[in-house]
Amino acid sequence: MSGLPLAGGRVSPYRAVLASRVRAQRSYRTGFALDLFGSLLIGVTEFAEVWVIFHNVEVLGGLDFHAILVLFGLSNLAFSLADLLVGHLDTLPTYVRAGTLDAFYLRPQPLLAQLVTSEVDLRRISRIGVAGTALVSGLVLEDVSYGPRELTLLAIAIVFGTAIFAGLFVCAASLQFFLINGSELTNSFTYGGSYAAQQPTAIFPRPLKLLFGYLIPVAFTAYLPTLALLGLPGPAGLPAWLAWLTPVAAGWVWLVGMLLWRWGTRHYQVGGG
Amino acid sequence: MSTPIVQVDRLTRTFRVRRKAAAGTGSRDLAAVDQMSFRIDAGESVGYIGANGAGKSTTIKMLCGILVPTSGTVRTCGLDPMRGRRELARHIGVVFGQRTQLWWDLPLRESFAILAAIHRLPAAQAERRTTELVDQLEMGPTLDTPVRQLSLGQRMRAEIAAALLHSPQLLILDEPTIGLDVVSKARLREFLIAERAERGTTLLLTTHDMGDVERLCDRILVVDHGRLAYDGTLPGLAATVGAQRVLVVDLIRPTRDLVDIPGTRHLASEADGLRQRIAFDAAASTAAQVLASVAERAEIHDLSIEEPDIEDVVRRIYLSMQ
Amino acid sequence: MGTYLKLFRAGFSRQANYRLAMVAGLATNVVFGFIRAAILFAALDSAGGSLGGYTKGSISAYVWLSQGLLGAIDLSGRAEIGERIRTGDVAIDFTRPVDLQTWHLSEDMGRAAYTFIPRGLPSVLIGALTFGLSMPTTVLPYVLGFISIAIGIAIAFYCRFAVNALGFWLLDTRGARTVYMVTSTFLAGLYVPVSLFPGWLQTVALATPFPSMLQVPINVISGKDTGTDALLLVLMQLCWLAVTCAAGQLLTRAGRHKLVVQGG
């Protein structure tokens, strides 16, 4: 028998599955290396876009290049972490179509918890690396003294920023119960949200500010924390101190996500798949 | 009176079907399961048969909490499958013939290990149970093979082991022997019989294969177009419908049509009487008796027996209920 | 010739089935269009109102044309031929009396033509209504522009075809396709106009067929480049068309040879 985590405790079923997925991915050697490289390339080109713009201008939306590094780093770190943990929820439509979602129903755990822990995509590590590098570089280049306030702010931003994106993935997955080829539709707010998060929200016209500030609150994942960290004022309607309310924004996204998830699974069980 | 393992009362499940008729598009409600009522007590072994699309899988899904009934009630192991799904999952084991519950790209032993963790089995118990099942189902050599590389027969045995790992009260098998060769089928049936004898596990089996039913089930539920058409024993069933088995004999020499054997009906002859097909009533005579009668009249080279097929039996039931 | 026309029509009508996917694509186009337009407007403001010859009107045109053309000019690296090579079904395709590459090109052109209706034109319209954009007032840029777009679609197809043709030798083309998609989208000028690249990066980009897929058609139809400049750009496109077509042909021939000799 392979090494079993000691049975007992509420976490061990999830740990068992995750550990097995990590082991499974280690066995796909060459494909994995190439995937890592591809992921790295994606992360680098995303940054290259920002870099090319700053080749032409000094300031964008009130932020200079070093500040943009922090913005880019925080937003991409949060998104990549969420993608690592929850990104595979986008395979839900495949399970539904193949009828294999039922296997999850036959196990004594909540459905969402099973799906979230059913996979962990180690390829995302390269993008996490790129984001982390950008963040650290930006923080070092900016002249900020790092005391407890700054460190707490960073921690809140990273943890709850990840939670916001993870919540968006859950919203997107829930909608798959209703849409047939719906994953492309939800990309508009998951990947769109990620793209919006790495821009200074100040550049958006008012309707978009409201959208990405409050409705799909990706401004909380990086822009507001960056402002608060660097002591900059925010644009009208989005003051810098809102950064401390990032957990609230995450709570809002997860509330909507859980409601949509319940709605979606109910639809699946009533509709018959 | 103890709680039944399965209690189903006027269970109904309709689907909205969009149809393009000559007059244009319209939708109507199709009843996949229609006012079904039955109960299964602990330790029973029930065969659930019917033609494709008769509503078998739909009923199973409702028993497991995957699908919500349109009306009527269902209780499995005393629980409401919808509300108590997670609790219920600890007491039932389900095998869906076509769809796997194992981890495709992992060695078989890892699937067992994960399932043991999922059901929170104490390590010693999990070890014991896995070894027991692996031995009885002869899966030792395949433990390190990734599930996707297993043959169909090996995979089915693995799925059944996986479903029994947590020693459930109720084992539901949805078309488990489909596509298996004769030897594999026989071994699987022997295992299920032994398992039941040892643990008293209740068995609910949907199948197209009358051999499965004969060997494994003491009771049969026949479903036709969503309705329960018969609930009783197999001999009772055969007697009820006058289902006929067919003896196909290959004779040494071309012989006249054997129309004069009592209790039989001569169906056809081929190759100038070299091969003859003789139907007999399963309730009235046994194959051995008919064979003996044929042997009195001609020398037999080879023989085979054709069982009444499910559709035929079901149709006869339905007709008999008109 | 008639066969290819039929294939074109087949590609066109097949796309008509994916209506929901088209709407989804349009939604994503629009969201990204809004964000990109906002970024580039802000960049223009920072640069004092003009950047690399772009004004707000012309850069908005660039954003919305690039979003709109994304449906037609497929930079993703996926192609149907890829799956057929992987499964070996391509062997059947070789027995047909139609050139494999031209066959798939015709279908792809049909597919691309369809996308103008639900994705291409609406994107540009939405952009015009929300951010405003400036387009040429004479006819010539549009005529030349559509020719340029058609060539761009074809170049994009030939490149995707070539990448997927690597499947004759590679077990899994996914890595190659990811690398292709990332480089193509960036160097084609999807994120930032190529003319805003630092000098050395522009040189790198122009050494590839990618700008000819997207940036060039946009420049021509939006009037960013006019007259002889526009004609020269189209000429450059034609050169890349020939090169990428030839690459695909060579790879297909080599692949076919491998199939026949080694049995796939």
Short mmCIF file of C-alpha atoms in Angstrom, two decimals, chain B:
data_model
loop_
_atom_site.label_atom_id
_atom_site.label_comp_id
_atom_site.label_asym_id
_atom_site.label_seq_id
_atom_site.Cartn_x
_atom_site.Cartn_y
_atom_site.Cartn_z
CA MET B 1 -40.39 -4.33 10.91
CA SER B 2 -36.92 -3.00 10.06
CA THR B 3 -36.33 -0.06 7.76
CA PRO B 4 -36.23 -1.12 4.16
CA ILE B 5 -33.01 -0.42 2.32
CA VAL B 6 -34.94 1.11 -0.54
CA GLN B 7 -38.43 2.52 -0.33
CA VAL B 8 -39.91 4.08 -3.42
CA ASP B 9 -43.42 5.47 -3.46
CA ARG B 10 -45.20 6.74 -6.59
CA LEU B 11 -41.89 7.94 -7.86
CA THR B 12 -42.15 10.00 -11.02
CA ARG B 13 -39.59 11.79 -13.15
CA THR B 14 -40.50 13.68 -16.28
CA PHE B 15 -38.27 15.36 -18.81
CA ARG B 16 -39.16 18.16 -21.11
CA VAL B 17 -38.47 17.02 -24.61
CA ARG B 18 -38.34 19.42 -27.51
CA ARG B 19 -39.69 17.84 -30.63
CA LYS B 20 -39.88 19.04 -34.16
CA ALA B 21 -43.21 17.79 -35.41
CA ALA B 22 -44.69 18.45 -38.82
CA ALA B 23 -46.75 21.26 -37.34
CA GLY B 24 -43.66 23.01 -35.97
CA THR B 25 -41.55 22.87 -32.85
CA GLY B 26 -43.24 21.96 -29.62
CA SER B 27 -42.26 20.48 -26.31
CA ARG B 28 -43.88 17.76 -24.31
CA ASP B 29 -43.19 16.05 -21.05
CA LEU B 30 -41.75 12.59 -21.30
CA ALA B 31 -42.15 10.40 -18.22
CA ALA B 32 -38.92 8.49 -17.81
CA VAL B 33 -40.18 7.05 -14.52
CA ASP B 34 -43.90 6.86 -13.95
CA GLN B 35 -45.53 6.29 -10.57
CA MET B 36 -43.17 3.55 -9.48
CA SER B 37 -43.58 1.96 -6.07
CA PHE B 38 -41.54 -0.85 -4.57
CA ARG B 39 -39.42 -1.68 -1.57
CA ILE B 40 -36.24 -3.63 -1.10
CA ASP B 41 -35.37 -5.09 2.28
CA ALA B 42 -31.92 -5.67 3.70
CA GLY B 43 -30.11 -8.65 2.23
CA GLU B 44 -32.24 -8.98 -0.89
CA SER B 45 -30.80 -9.35 -4.33
CA VAL B 46 -32.91 -7.61 -6.91
CA GLY B 47 -32.58 -7.58 -10.66
CA TYR B 48 -33.89 -4.48 -12.39
CA ILE B 49 -34.51 -5.19 -16.04
CA GLY B 50 -36.04 -3.41 -18.98
CA ALA B 51 -35.31 -2.25 -22.47
CA ASN B 52 -32.98 0.68 -23.17
CA GLY B 53 -34.57 3.94 -22.26
CA ALA B 54 -37.10 2.21 -20.01
CA GLY B 55 -36.07 4.33 -17.05
CA LYS B 56 -33.54 2.16 -15.23
CA SER B 57 -30.67 4.62 -15.03
CA THR B 58 -33.05 7.43 -14.12
CA THR B 59 -34.37 5.47 -11.14
CA ILE B 60 -30.84 4.67 -9.99
CA LYS B 61 -29.87 8.33 -10.19
CA MET B 62 -32.84 9.23 -8.03
CA LEU B 63 -31.90 6.58 -5.51
CA CYS B 64 -28.43 8.08 -5.23
CA GLY B 65 -29.38 11.74 -5.01
CA ILE B 66 -27.99 12.70 -8.40
CA LEU B 67 -31.41 13.51 -9.85
CA VAL B 68 -34.38 15.04 -8.10
CA PRO B 69 -37.80 13.35 -8.57
CA THR B 70 -40.59 15.31 -10.18
CA SER B 71 -43.02 13.81 -7.67
CA GLY B 72 -43.30 10.91 -5.27
CA THR B 73 -40.83 9.92 -2.57
CA VAL B 74 -37.68 7.89 -2.42
CA ARG B 75 -35.76 6.76 0.65
CA THR B 76 -32.47 4.93 0.44
CA CYS B 77 -31.09 3.38 3.62
CA GLY B 78 -33.69 5.41 5.42
CA LEU B 79 -32.34 8.71 4.10
CA ASP B 80 -33.68 11.26 1.64
CA PRO B 81 -31.07 11.01 -1.12
CA MET B 82 -31.34 14.68 -1.98
CA ARG B 83 -30.87 16.03 1.51
CA GLY B 84 -28.74 13.31 2.96
CA ARG B 85 -26.51 12.71 -0.05
CA ARG B 86 -23.23 12.88 1.80
CA GLU B 87 -24.44 10.66 4.64
CA LEU B 88 -25.94 8.24 2.12
CA ALA B 89 -22.65 8.04 0.22
CA ARG B 90 -21.16 6.23 3.19
CA HIS B 91 -23.78 3.48 3.03
CA ILE B 92 -24.01 2.79 -0.67
CA GLY B 93 -21.61 1.67 -3.32
CA VAL B 94 -22.45 2.32 -6.96
CA VAL B 95 -20.90 1.07 -10.17
CA PHE B 96 -21.96 2.72 -13.41
CA GLY B 97 -20.92 0.31 -16.13
CA GLN B 98 -19.68 2.82 -18.65
CA ARG B 99 -18.33 5.55 -16.42
CA THR B 100 -15.41 5.14 -14.13
CA GLN B 101 -15.06 6.32 -10.55
CA LEU B 102 -11.38 5.57 -10.43
CA TRP B 103 -8.46 7.83 -11.22
CA TRP B 104 -7.66 7.21 -14.83
CA ASP B 105 -3.97 7.97 -14.90
CA LEU B 106 -2.96 6.52 -11.55
CA PRO B 107 -2.00 2.96 -10.57
CA LEU B 108 -4.95 1.02 -9.23
CA ARG B 109 -3.57 0.78 -5.71
CA GLU B 110 -3.55 4.60 -5.47
CA SER B 111 -7.22 4.76 -6.38
CA PHE B 112 -7.94 2.40 -3.49
CA ALA B 113 -5.76 4.41 -1.15
CA ILE B 114 -7.53 7.64 -2.05
CA LEU B 115 -10.95 6.09 -1.69
CA ALA B 116 -10.01 4.76 1.72
CA ALA B 117 -9.06 8.31 2.72
CA ILE B 118 -12.26 9.70 1.23
CA HIS B 119 -14.37 7.31 3.26
CA ARG B 120 -12.18 7.99 6.29
CA LEU B 121 -11.49 4.32 6.90
CA PRO B 122 -9.05 3.59 9.70
CA ALA B 123 -5.74 2.54 8.15
CA ALA B 124 -5.81 -1.03 9.46
CA GLN B 125 -9.34 -1.63 8.30
CA ALA B 126 -8.63 -0.15 4.87
CA GLU B 127 -5.57 -2.36 4.50
CA ARG B 128 -7.48 -5.47 5.47
CA ARG B 129 -10.48 -4.76 3.27
CA THR B 130 -8.37 -3.85 0.23
CA THR B 131 -6.29 -7.01 0.53
CA GLU B 132 -9.45 -9.08 0.92
CA LEU B 133 -11.10 -7.58 -2.15
CA VAL B 134 -7.95 -7.73 -4.24
CA ASP B 135 -7.56 -11.41 -3.42
CA GLN B 136 -11.15 -12.34 -4.07
CA LEU B 137 -11.31 -10.45 -7.35
CA GLU B 138 -7.85 -11.64 -8.41
CA MET B 139 -6.47 -8.18 -9.01
CA GLY B 140 -3.05 -8.62 -7.46
CA PRO B 141 -1.08 -8.42 -10.75
CA THR B 142 -2.92 -5.27 -11.86
CA LEU B 143 -2.45 -3.17 -8.73
CA ASP B 144 0.40 -1.16 -10.21
CA THR B 145 -1.18 -0.67 -13.61
CA PRO B 146 -2.72 2.71 -14.43
CA VAL B 147 -6.48 2.30 -14.64
CA ARG B 148 -6.60 3.45 -18.25
CA GLN B 149 -4.46 0.45 -19.26
CA LEU B 150 -6.74 -2.14 -17.70
CA SER B 151 -8.91 -4.37 -19.85
CA LEU B 152 -12.66 -3.98 -19.53
CA GLY B 153 -12.96 -7.08 -17.35
CA GLN B 154 -10.17 -5.92 -15.05
CA ARG B 155 -11.66 -2.46 -14.82
CA MET B 156 -15.10 -3.74 -13.89
CA ARG B 157 -13.62 -5.84 -11.10
CA ALA B 158 -11.69 -2.79 -9.92
CA GLU B 159 -14.82 -0.64 -9.95
CA ILE B 160 -16.70 -3.20 -7.90
CA ALA B 161 -13.85 -3.47 -5.41
CA ALA B 162 -13.81 0.32 -5.18
CA ALA B 163 -17.55 0.36 -4.55
CA LEU B 164 -17.23 -2.24 -1.80
CA LEU B 165 -14.20 -0.79 -0.06
CA HIS B 166 -16.23 0.93 2.60
CA SER B 167 -18.46 -2.14 3.10
CA PRO B 168 -21.70 -0.43 2.12
CA GLN B 169 -25.13 -1.77 3.02
CA LEU B 170 -26.36 -1.44 -0.54
CA LEU B 171 -24.48 -2.18 -3.72
CA ILE B 172 -25.97 -0.81 -6.93
CA LEU B 173 -24.61 -2.09 -10.21
CA ASP B 174 -25.68 -0.47 -13.45
CA GLU B 175 -24.96 -2.84 -16.36
CA PRO B 176 -21.80 -4.33 -14.83
CA THR B 177 -21.31 -7.25 -17.21
CA ILE B 178 -21.85 -5.41 -20.46
CA GLY B 179 -19.08 -6.18 -22.92
CA LEU B 180 -17.47 -8.84 -20.74
CA ASP B 181 -16.54 -12.27 -22.03
CA VAL B 182 -18.22 -15.38 -20.66
CA VAL B 183 -15.44 -16.30 -18.27
CA SER B 184 -15.22 -12.83 -16.75
CA LYS B 185 -18.97 -12.70 -16.32
CA ALA B 186 -18.99 -16.02 -14.51
CA ARG B 187 -16.17 -14.98 -12.16
CA LEU B 188 -17.86 -11.70 -11.35
CA ARG B 189 -21.13 -13.42 -10.55
CA GLU B 190 -19.40 -15.92 -8.27
CA PHE B 191 -17.74 -13.07 -6.42
CA LEU B 192 -21.00 -11.21 -5.88
CA ILE B 193 -22.71 -14.33 -4.58
CA ALA B 194 -19.88 -14.97 -2.11
CA GLU B 195 -19.81 -11.34 -1.00
CA ARG B 196 -23.51 -11.36 -0.28
CA ALA B 197 -23.31 -14.62 1.58
CA GLU B 198 -20.58 -13.25 3.82
CA ARG B 199 -21.86 -9.76 4.54
CA GLY B 200 -25.51 -9.74 3.67
CA THR B 201 -25.02 -6.78 1.35
CA THR B 202 -28.20 -5.81 -0.46
CA LEU B 203 -27.75 -5.94 -4.20
CA LEU B 204 -29.60 -3.97 -6.86
CA LEU B 205 -28.52 -4.87 -10.34
CA THR B 206 -29.66 -3.45 -13.66
CA THR B 207 -28.83 -5.61 -16.60
CA HIS B 208 -29.72 -6.78 -20.07
CA ASP B 209 -28.27 -10.16 -19.41
CA MET B 210 -30.71 -12.85 -18.31
CA GLY B 211 -27.78 -14.95 -17.21
CA ASP B 212 -26.91 -12.31 -14.60
CA VAL B 213 -30.47 -12.35 -13.38
CA GLU B 214 -30.69 -16.11 -13.20
CA ARG B 215 -27.48 -16.50 -11.30
CA LEU B 216 -27.62 -13.52 -8.96
CA CYS B 217 -31.14 -12.36 -8.23
CA ASP B 218 -33.91 -13.75 -6.10
CA ARG B 219 -36.27 -11.07 -7.20
CA ILE B 220 -36.95 -9.20 -10.40
CA LEU B 221 -38.38 -5.78 -11.16
CA VAL B 222 -39.31 -5.34 -14.78
CA VAL B 223 -39.71 -1.81 -15.99
CA ASP B 224 -41.31 -0.81 -19.25
CA HIS B 225 -41.64 2.80 -20.39
CA GLY B 226 -41.11 4.02 -16.87
CA ARG B 227 -43.70 1.78 -15.27
CA LEU B 228 -43.21 -1.26 -13.11
CA ALA B 229 -44.52 -4.18 -15.13
CA TYR B 230 -43.55 -7.06 -12.89
CA ASP B 231 -42.30 -7.53 -9.34
CA GLY B 232 -41.58 -11.11 -8.32
CA THR B 233 -39.32 -14.11 -8.82
CA LEU B 234 -37.68 -15.30 -12.01
CA PRO B 235 -39.46 -18.63 -12.30
CA GLY B 236 -42.64 -16.71 -11.72
CA LEU B 237 -41.67 -14.37 -14.48
CA ALA B 238 -40.91 -17.11 -16.98
CA ALA B 239 -44.15 -18.85 -16.09
CA THR B 240 -46.13 -15.62 -16.32
CA VAL B 241 -45.10 -14.80 -19.80
CA GLY B 242 -44.64 -18.25 -21.19
CA ALA B 243 -41.21 -17.19 -22.34
CA GLN B 244 -39.60 -19.72 -24.54
CA ARG B 245 -36.06 -20.94 -24.67
CA VAL B 246 -34.68 -22.27 -27.92
CA LEU B 247 -32.56 -25.41 -28.31
CA VAL B 248 -30.39 -25.37 -31.40
CA VAL B 249 -29.12 -28.86 -32.32
CA ASP B 250 -26.55 -29.78 -34.93
CA LEU B 251 -27.22 -33.38 -36.00
CA ILE B 252 -24.84 -35.97 -37.44
CA ARG B 253 -27.04 -36.67 -40.45
CA PRO B 254 -29.67 -34.66 -42.27
CA THR B 255 -32.92 -35.50 -40.50
CA ARG B 256 -36.59 -34.82 -41.02
CA ASP B 257 -38.06 -31.86 -39.10
CA LEU B 258 -38.49 -32.90 -35.46
CA VAL B 259 -42.03 -31.64 -35.04
CA ASP B 260 -43.29 -34.41 -32.84
CA ILE B 261 -41.45 -33.75 -29.55
CA PRO B 262 -44.03 -33.12 -26.81
CA GLY B 263 -43.99 -29.73 -25.14
CA THR B 264 -41.98 -28.11 -27.92
CA ARG B 265 -42.50 -26.20 -31.10
CA HIS B 266 -40.29 -26.73 -34.12
CA LEU B 267 -39.11 -23.36 -35.38
CA ALA B 268 -36.81 -23.99 -38.32
CA SER B 269 -34.40 -26.35 -40.03
CA GLU B 270 -31.23 -25.51 -41.89
CA ALA B 271 -29.02 -27.44 -44.29
CA ASP B 272 -31.63 -30.03 -45.04
CA GLY B 273 -32.37 -30.77 -41.39
CA LEU B 274 -28.77 -30.81 -40.25
CA ARG B 275 -29.43 -27.94 -37.87
CA GLN B 276 -32.78 -27.56 -36.18
CA ARG B 277 -34.23 -24.93 -33.87
CA ILE B 278 -36.73 -26.14 -31.29
CA ALA B 279 -38.54 -23.83 -28.88
CA PHE B 280 -39.81 -25.02 -25.51
CA ASP B 281 -41.62 -23.42 -22.59
CA ALA B 282 -39.13 -22.77 -19.77
CA ALA B 283 -41.77 -23.41 -17.14
CA ALA B 284 -42.99 -26.64 -18.69
CA SER B 285 -39.77 -28.51 -19.53
CA THR B 286 -36.06 -28.31 -18.93
CA ALA B 287 -33.43 -28.24 -21.64
CA ALA B 288 -32.24 -31.66 -20.49
CA GLN B 289 -35.65 -33.19 -21.06
CA VAL B 290 -35.97 -31.77 -24.55
CA LEU B 291 -32.44 -32.86 -25.37
CA ALA B 292 -33.26 -36.39 -24.28
CA SER B 293 -36.31 -36.42 -26.52
CA VAL B 294 -34.24 -35.22 -29.47
CA ALA B 295 -31.57 -37.84 -28.75
CA GLU B 296 -34.23 -40.55 -28.99
CA ARG B 297 -34.96 -39.44 -32.51
CA ALA B 298 -31.55 -38.51 -33.92
CA GLU B 299 -27.83 -38.48 -33.20
CA ILE B 300 -26.64 -35.15 -31.88
CA HIS B 301 -23.33 -33.62 -32.92
CA ASP B 302 -23.49 -30.31 -31.09
CA LEU B 303 -25.98 -28.04 -29.38
CA SER B 304 -26.58 -24.59 -27.92
CA ILE B 305 -29.39 -22.89 -26.02
CA GLU B 306 -30.78 -19.46 -26.75
CA GLU B 307 -32.34 -17.60 -23.87
CA PRO B 308 -35.41 -15.42 -24.28
CA ASP B 309 -34.13 -11.92 -24.79
CA ILE B 310 -35.11 -9.14 -22.45
CA GLU B 311 -37.07 -7.18 -24.99
CA ASP B 312 -39.09 -10.25 -25.80
CA VAL B 313 -39.81 -10.98 -22.14
CA VAL B 314 -40.71 -7.38 -21.46
CA ARG B 315 -42.95 -7.19 -24.45
CA ARG B 316 -44.74 -10.32 -23.39
CA ILE B 317 -45.22 -8.95 -19.90
CA TYR B 318 -46.60 -5.77 -21.26
CA LEU B 319 -48.95 -7.63 -23.55
CA SER B 320 -50.02 -9.90 -20.74
CA MET B 321 -50.93 -6.88 -18.68
CA GLN B 322 -53.16 -5.39 -21.35
#
